[in-house]
Short mmCIF file of C-alpha atoms and ligand atoms in Angstrom, two decimals:
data_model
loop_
_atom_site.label_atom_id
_atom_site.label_comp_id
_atom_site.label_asym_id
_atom_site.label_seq_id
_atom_site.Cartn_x
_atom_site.Cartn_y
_atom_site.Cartn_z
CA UNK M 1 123.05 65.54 124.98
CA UNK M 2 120.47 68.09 123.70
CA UNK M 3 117.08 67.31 123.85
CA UNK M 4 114.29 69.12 122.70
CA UNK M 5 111.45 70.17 124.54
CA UNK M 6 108.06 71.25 124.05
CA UNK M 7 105.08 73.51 125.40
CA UNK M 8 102.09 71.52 125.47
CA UNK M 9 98.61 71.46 126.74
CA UNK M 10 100.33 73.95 129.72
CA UNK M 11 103.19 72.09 130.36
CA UNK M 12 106.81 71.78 128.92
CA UNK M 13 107.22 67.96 127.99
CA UNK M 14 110.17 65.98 126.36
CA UNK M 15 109.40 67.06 122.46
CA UNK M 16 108.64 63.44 122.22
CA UNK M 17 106.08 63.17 124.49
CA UNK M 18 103.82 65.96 122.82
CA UNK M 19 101.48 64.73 120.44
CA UNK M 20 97.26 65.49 118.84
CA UNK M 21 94.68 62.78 118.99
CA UNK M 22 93.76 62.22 115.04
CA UNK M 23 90.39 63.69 115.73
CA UNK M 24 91.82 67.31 116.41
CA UNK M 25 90.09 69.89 114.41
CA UNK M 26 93.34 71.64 112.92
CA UNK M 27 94.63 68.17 111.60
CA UNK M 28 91.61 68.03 109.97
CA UNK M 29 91.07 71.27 108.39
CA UNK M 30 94.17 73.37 109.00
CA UNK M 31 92.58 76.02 111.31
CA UNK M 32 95.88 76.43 113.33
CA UNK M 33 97.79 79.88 112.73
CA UNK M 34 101.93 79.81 113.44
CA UNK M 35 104.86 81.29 113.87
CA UNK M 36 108.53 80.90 113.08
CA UNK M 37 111.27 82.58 115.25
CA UNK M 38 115.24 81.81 114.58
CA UNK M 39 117.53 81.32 117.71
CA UNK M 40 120.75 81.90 115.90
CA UNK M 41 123.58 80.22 117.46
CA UNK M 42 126.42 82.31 118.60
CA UNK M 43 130.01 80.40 119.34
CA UNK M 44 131.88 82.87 120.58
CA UNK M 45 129.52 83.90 123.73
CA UNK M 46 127.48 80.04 123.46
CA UNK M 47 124.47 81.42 123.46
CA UNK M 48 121.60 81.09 121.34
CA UNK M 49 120.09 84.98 119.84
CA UNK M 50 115.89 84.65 119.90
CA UNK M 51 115.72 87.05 116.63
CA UNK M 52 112.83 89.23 117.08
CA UNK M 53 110.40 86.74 119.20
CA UNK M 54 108.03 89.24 120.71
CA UNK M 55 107.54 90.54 117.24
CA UNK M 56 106.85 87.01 116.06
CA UNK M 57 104.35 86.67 119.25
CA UNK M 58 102.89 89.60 118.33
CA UNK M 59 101.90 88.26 114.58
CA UNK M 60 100.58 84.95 116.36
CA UNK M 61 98.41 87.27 118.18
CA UNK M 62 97.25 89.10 115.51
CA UNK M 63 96.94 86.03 113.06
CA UNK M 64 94.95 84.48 115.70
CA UNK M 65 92.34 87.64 115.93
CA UNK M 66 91.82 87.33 112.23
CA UNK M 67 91.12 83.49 112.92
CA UNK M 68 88.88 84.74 116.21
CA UNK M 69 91.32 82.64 118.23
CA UNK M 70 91.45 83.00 121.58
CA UNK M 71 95.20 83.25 122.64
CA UNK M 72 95.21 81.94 126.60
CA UNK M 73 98.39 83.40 127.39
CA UNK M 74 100.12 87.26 127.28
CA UNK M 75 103.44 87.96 125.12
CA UNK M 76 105.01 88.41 127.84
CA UNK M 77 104.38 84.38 129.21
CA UNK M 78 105.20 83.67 125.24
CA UNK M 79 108.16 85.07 125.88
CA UNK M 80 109.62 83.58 129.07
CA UNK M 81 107.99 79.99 128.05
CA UNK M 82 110.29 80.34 124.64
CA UNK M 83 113.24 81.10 126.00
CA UNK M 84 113.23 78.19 129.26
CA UNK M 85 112.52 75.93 125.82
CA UNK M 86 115.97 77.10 124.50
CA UNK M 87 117.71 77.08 127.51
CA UNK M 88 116.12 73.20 128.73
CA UNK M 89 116.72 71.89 125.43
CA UNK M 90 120.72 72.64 125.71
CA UNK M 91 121.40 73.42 121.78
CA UNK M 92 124.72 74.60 120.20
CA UNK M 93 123.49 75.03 117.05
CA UNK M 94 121.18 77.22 114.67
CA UNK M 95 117.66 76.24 115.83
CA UNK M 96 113.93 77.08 114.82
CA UNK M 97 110.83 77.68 117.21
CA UNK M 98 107.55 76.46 116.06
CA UNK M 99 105.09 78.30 117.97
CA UNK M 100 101.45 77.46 116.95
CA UNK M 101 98.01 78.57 118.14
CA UNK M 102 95.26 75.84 117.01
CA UNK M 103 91.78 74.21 117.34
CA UNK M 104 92.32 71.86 120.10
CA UNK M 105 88.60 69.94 119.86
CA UNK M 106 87.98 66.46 118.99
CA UNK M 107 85.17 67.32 116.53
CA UNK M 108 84.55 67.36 113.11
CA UNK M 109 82.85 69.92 111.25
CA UNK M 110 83.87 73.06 109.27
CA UNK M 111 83.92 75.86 111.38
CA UNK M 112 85.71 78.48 113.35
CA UNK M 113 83.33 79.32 116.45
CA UNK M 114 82.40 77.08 119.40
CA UNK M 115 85.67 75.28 119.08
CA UNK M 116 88.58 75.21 121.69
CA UNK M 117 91.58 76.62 120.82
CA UNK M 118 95.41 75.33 122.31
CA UNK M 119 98.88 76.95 122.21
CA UNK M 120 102.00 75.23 121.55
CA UNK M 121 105.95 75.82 120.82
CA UNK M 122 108.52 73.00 119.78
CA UNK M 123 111.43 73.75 118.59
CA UNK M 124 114.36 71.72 116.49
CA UNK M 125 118.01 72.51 114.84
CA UNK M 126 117.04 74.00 111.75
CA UNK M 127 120.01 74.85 109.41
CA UNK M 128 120.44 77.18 106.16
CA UNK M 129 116.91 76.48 104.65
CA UNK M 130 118.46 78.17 100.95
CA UNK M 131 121.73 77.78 99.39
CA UNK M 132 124.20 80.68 99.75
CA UNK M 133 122.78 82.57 96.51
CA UNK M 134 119.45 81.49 95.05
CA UNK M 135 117.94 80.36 91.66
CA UNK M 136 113.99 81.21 91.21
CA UNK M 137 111.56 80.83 89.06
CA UNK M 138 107.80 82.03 88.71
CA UNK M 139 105.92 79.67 89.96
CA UNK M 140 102.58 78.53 87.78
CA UNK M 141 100.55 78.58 90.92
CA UNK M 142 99.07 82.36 92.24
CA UNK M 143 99.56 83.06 95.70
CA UNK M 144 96.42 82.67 97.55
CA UNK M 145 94.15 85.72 97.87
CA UNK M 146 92.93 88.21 101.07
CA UNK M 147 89.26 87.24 99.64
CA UNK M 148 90.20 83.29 100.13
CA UNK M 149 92.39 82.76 103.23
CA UNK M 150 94.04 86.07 103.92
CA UNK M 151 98.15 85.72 103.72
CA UNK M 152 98.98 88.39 106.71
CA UNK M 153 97.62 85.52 108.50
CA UNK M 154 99.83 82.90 108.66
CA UNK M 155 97.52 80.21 108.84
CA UNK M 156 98.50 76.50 108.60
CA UNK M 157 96.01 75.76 105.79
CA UNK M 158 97.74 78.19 103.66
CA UNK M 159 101.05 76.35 103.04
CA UNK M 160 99.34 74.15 101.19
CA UNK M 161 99.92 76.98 98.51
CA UNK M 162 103.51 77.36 99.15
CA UNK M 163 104.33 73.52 99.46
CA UNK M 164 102.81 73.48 95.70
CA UNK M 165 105.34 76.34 94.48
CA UNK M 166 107.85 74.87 96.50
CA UNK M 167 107.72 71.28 95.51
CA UNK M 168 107.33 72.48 91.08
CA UNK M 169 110.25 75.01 91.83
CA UNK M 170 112.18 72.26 93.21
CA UNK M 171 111.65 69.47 90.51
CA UNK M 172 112.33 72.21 87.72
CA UNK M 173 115.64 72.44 89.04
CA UNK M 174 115.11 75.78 91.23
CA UNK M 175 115.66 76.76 94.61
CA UNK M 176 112.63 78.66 95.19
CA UNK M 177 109.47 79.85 93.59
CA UNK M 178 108.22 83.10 93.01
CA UNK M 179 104.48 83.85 93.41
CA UNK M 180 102.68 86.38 91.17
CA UNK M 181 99.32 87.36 93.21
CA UNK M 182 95.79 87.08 91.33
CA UNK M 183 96.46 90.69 89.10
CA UNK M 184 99.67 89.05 87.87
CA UNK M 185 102.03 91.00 90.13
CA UNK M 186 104.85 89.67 92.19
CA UNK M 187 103.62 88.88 95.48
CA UNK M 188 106.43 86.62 97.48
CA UNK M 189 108.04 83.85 98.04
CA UNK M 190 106.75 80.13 99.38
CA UNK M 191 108.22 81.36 102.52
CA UNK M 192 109.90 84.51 101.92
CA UNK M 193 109.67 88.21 101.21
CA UNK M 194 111.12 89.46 98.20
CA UNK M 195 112.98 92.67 97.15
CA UNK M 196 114.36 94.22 93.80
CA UNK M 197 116.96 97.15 93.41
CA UNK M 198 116.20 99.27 90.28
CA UNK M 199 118.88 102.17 89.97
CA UNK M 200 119.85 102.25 93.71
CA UNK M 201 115.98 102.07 94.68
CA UNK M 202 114.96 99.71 97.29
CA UNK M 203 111.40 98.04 95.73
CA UNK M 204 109.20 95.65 97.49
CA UNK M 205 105.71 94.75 96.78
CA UNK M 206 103.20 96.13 99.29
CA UNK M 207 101.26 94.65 101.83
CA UNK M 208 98.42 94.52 99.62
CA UNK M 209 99.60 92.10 97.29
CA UNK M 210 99.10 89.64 99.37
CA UNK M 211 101.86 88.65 101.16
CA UNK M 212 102.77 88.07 104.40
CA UNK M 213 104.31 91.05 106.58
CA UNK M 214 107.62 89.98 107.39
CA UNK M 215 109.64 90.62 110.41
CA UNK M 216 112.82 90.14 108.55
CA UNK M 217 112.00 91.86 105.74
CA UNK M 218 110.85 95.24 107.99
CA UNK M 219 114.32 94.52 109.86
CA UNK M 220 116.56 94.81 107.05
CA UNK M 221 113.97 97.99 105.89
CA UNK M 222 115.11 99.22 108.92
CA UNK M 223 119.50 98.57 108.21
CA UNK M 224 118.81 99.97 104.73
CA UNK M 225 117.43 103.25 105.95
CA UNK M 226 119.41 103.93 109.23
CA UNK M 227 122.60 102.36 107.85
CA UNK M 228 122.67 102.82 103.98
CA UNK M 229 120.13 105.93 103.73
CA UNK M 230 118.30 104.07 101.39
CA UNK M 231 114.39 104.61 101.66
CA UNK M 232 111.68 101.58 100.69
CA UNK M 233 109.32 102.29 98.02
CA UNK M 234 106.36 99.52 97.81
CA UNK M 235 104.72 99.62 95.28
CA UNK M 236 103.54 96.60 91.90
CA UNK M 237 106.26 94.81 90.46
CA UNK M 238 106.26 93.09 87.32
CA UNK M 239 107.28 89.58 86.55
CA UNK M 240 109.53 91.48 83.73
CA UNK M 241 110.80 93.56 86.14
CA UNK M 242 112.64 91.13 87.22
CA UNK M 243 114.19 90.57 84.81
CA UNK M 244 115.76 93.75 84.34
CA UNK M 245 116.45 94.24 88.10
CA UNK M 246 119.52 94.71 88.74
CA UNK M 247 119.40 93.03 92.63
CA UNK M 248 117.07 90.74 94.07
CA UNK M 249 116.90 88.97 97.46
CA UNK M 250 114.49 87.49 99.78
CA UNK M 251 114.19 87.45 103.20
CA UNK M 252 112.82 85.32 105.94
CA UNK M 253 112.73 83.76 109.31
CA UNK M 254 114.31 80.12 107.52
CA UNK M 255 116.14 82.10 104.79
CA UNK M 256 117.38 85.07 106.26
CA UNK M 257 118.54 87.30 103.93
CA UNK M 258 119.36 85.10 100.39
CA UNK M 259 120.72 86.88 96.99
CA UNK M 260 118.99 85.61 94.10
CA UNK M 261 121.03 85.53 91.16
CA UNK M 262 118.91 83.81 88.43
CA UNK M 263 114.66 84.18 87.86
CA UNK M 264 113.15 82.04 85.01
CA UNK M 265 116.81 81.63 83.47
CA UNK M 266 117.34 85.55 83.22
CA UNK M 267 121.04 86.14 85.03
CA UNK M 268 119.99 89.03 87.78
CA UNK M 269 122.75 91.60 87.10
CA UNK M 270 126.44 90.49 87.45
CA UNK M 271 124.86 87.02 88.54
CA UNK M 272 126.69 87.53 91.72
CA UNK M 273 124.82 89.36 94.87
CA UNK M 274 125.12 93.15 94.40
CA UNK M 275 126.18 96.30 96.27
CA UNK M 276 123.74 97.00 98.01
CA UNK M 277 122.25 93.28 99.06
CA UNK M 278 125.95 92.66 100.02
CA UNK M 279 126.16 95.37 102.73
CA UNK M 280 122.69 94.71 103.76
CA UNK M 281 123.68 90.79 104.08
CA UNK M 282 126.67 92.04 106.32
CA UNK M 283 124.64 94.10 108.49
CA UNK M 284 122.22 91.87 108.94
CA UNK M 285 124.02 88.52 109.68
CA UNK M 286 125.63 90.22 112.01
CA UNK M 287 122.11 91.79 113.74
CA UNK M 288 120.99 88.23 114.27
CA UNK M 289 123.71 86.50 116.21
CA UNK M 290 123.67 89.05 118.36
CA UNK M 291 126.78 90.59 116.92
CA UNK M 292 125.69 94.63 116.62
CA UNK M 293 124.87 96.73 120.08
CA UNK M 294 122.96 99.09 117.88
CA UNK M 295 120.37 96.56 117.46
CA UNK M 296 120.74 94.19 120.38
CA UNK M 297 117.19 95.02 121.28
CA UNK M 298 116.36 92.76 118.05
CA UNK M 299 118.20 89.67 119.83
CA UNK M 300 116.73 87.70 123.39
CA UNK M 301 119.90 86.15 124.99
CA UNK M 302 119.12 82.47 125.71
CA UNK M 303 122.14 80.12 127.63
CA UNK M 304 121.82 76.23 126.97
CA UNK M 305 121.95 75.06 130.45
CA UNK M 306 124.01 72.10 129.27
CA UNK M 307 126.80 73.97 127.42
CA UNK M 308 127.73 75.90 130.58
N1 PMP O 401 106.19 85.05 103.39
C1 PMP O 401 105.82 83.82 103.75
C2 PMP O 401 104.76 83.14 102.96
C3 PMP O 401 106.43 83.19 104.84
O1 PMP O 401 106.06 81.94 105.19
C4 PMP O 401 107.45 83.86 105.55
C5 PMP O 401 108.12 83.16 106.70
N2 PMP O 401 107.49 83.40 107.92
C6 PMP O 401 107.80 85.15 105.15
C7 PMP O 401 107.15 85.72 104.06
C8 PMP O 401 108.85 85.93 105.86
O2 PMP O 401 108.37 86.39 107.10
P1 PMP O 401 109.33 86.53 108.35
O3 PMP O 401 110.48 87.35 107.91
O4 PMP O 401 108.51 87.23 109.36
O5 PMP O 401 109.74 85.17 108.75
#
């Protein structure tokens, strides 16, 4: 039976066995920065595909220097401690690695400095987080600001923001918000990137608008220029815009690439995924599981020890 472990406190401990004292300072006041990285289950070879995990170590890293976290251990230890989680834990299906760098002290009191920081990684099966083709809307909540708690840090306290899209898109009868940014421009979603095609352009919002610099969304940057010659352009988006887009999809570490077909009740084009986020859905899906040698650098190999 698979059973899921955990890196804690140094140590890699039964998931079960891992747990904070109440006290802990990032219970209390969300100062904890995270990570999310996809091991995408592959039948055919049983192995598990670690999607882009020293790029995801890499962002812990760097959302821990905007936090002034210390980090106590390299990428490269990041690296080997994920995968012996994968390959201990023995799953045969889609899982999700939580990787999380946090304020480990007992203490109260609102601060950053003079506090001790701990790194941990769980991870659990984690299935299609959206359905096959989306339905958004824009959410009534902005997406948190660079002058409040900067997005390109993905910082715990933050989702706080994105659970309240989430939870109003969700009991309005939608899949998934969309967050306009302070000036009114699209910014992303509660846990996604978002792209529009306008007349065979490729438009994203930049990484000014505040939104978190995705490692899926620069992946499938990457298929659309190499693959389909198509070149980004990032630059404002409207909330109108979408309406009038003719493709839009998100992308993600939980939703990987997702067509959305419907904003604020507007049909987006044909109301079926379009040309261009069809072949980029292709290529992609088939990046992740480990499936393309062009891009197999994008995928760590990890064997459940119990499946062999
Ligand atoms: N924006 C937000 C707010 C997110 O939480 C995520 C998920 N990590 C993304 C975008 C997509 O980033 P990535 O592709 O690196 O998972």
């Amino acid at each position: 039976m698979p059973t899921p472990y955990a890196y804690f406190q140094g140590n890699i401990v039964p998931l079960s066995e891992a747990k904070i004292g109440v006290m802990t300072h990032a219970f209390n006041y969300g100062t904890a920065v995270f990570e999310g990285i996809r091991g995408n289950w592959n039948e055919d070879d049983q192995t598990t595909y670690l999607f882009r995990m020293r790029e995801h170590f890499e962002r812990l890293v760097q959302s821990s220097k905007i936090l002034t976290f210390q980090v106590h251990q390299t990428v490269d230890r990041l690296c080997e401690i994920a995968v012996e989680l994968v390959e201990k834990s023995g799953f045969t299906e889609d899982i999700y690695l939580r990787p999380m760098v946090y304020l480990s002290t007992e203490q109260l009191g609102v601060r950053l400095h003079n506090l001790e920081s701990e790194t941990l990684i769980f991870l659990t099966p984690f299935p299609a987080y959206l359905p096959e083709t989306a339905r958004c809307h824009t959410s009534t909540w902005r997406r948190v600001d660079d002058t409040g708690i900067p997005p390109r840090a993905k910082v715990t306290g933050i989702y706080v923001n994105s659970a309240l899209a989430k939870t109003e898109a969700n009991l309005n009868g939608f899949d998934e918000a969309i967050m306009l940014n302070a000036n009114g421009h699209v910014s992303e979603g509660s846990g996604e990137n978002i792209f529009m095609v306008r007349k065979g352009k490729l438009i994203s919002p930049t990484p000014a608008d505040n939104v978190l610099e995705g490692i899926t969304a620069a992946s499938v940057v990457e298929l659309a220029k190499n693959e389909l010659g198509i070149e980004l352009v990032e630059r404002e988006i409207d909330r109108s815009e979408l309406y009038i887009a003719d493709e839009i999809f998100m992308t993600g570490t939980a939703a990987h690439l997702t067509p959305i077909v419907e904003v604020d009740r507007r049909t987006v084009g044909t109301g079926k995924p379009g040309p261009i986020t069809s072949q980029l859905s292709h290529l992609f899906y088939d990046c992740i599981r480990g499936r393309s040698e062009k891009y197999s650098q994008w995928c760590t190999p990890a064997r459940a020890r119990v499946a062999r």
